[in-house]
């Protein structure tokens, strides 16, 4: 890991922090998608153009 961080010129702390941020954003996206899907099921004609 140290070699990879040296090559990309980032600290290990920055690497792991970015990794956590990606995971958090993915979880938020899944949550939003599930909420939108539940609304679309209960109101199927909403949002149609």
Tab-separated table of C-alpha atoms in Angstrom:
chain	number	residue	atom	x	y	z
A	1	UNK	CA	0.000	0.000	0.000
A	2	UNK	CA	2.809	2.374	0.812
A	3	UNK	CA	4.286	1.942	-2.664
A	4	UNK	CA	0.941	2.701	-4.330
A	5	UNK	CA	0.475	5.801	-2.226
A	6	UNK	CA	3.988	6.944	-3.109
A	7	UNK	CA	3.305	6.438	-6.818
A	8	UNK	CA	0.079	8.465	-6.692
A	9	UNK	CA	1.564	10.928	-4.194
A	10	UNK	CA	-1.185	10.609	-1.626
A	11	UNK	CA	-0.948	9.696	2.021
A	12	UNK	CA	-2.304	6.401	3.313
A	13	UNK	CA	-4.694	8.419	5.462
A	14	UNK	CA	-6.070	10.174	2.385
A	15	UNK	CA	-6.448	6.846	0.576
A	16	UNK	CA	-8.454	5.258	3.369
A	17	UNK	CA	-10.511	8.402	3.952
A	18	UNK	CA	-11.459	8.467	0.271
A	19	UNK	CA	-12.344	4.774	0.458
A	20	UNK	CA	-14.699	5.434	3.375
A	21	UNK	CA	-16.252	8.408	1.568
A	22	UNK	CA	-17.016	6.247	-1.464
A	23	UNK	CA	-18.689	3.640	0.737
A	24	UNK	CA	-20.803	6.293	2.497
A	25	UNK	CA	-21.912	7.808	-0.819
A	26	UNK	CA	-22.850	4.376	-2.160
A	27	UNK	CA	-24.947	3.672	0.931
A	28	UNK	CA	-26.668	7.056	0.595
A	29	UNK	CA	-27.398	6.383	-3.071
A	30	UNK	CA	-28.903	2.979	-2.246
A	31	UNK	CA	-31.086	4.587	0.417
A	32	UNK	CA	-32.315	7.281	-1.973
A	33	UNK	CA	-33.004	4.745	-4.727
A	34	UNK	CA	-35.055	2.556	-2.398
A	35	UNK	CA	-37.081	5.562	-1.232
A	36	UNK	CA	-37.731	6.694	-4.800
A	37	UNK	CA	-38.756	3.180	-5.810
A	38	UNK	CA	-41.241	2.956	-2.941
A	39	UNK	CA	-42.772	6.302	-3.921
A	40	UNK	CA	-42.955	5.240	-7.571
A	41	UNK	CA	-44.748	2.022	-6.553
A	42	UNK	CA	-47.308	3.906	-4.477
A	43	UNK	CA	-47.733	6.658	-7.102
A	44	UNK	CA	-46.946	5.063	-10.484
A	45	UNK	CA	-48.136	8.001	-12.589
A	46	UNK	CA	-45.951	10.587	-10.808
A	47	UNK	CA	-42.957	11.709	-12.822
A	48	UNK	CA	-44.100	10.371	-16.175
A	49	UNK	CA	-43.700	12.752	-19.070
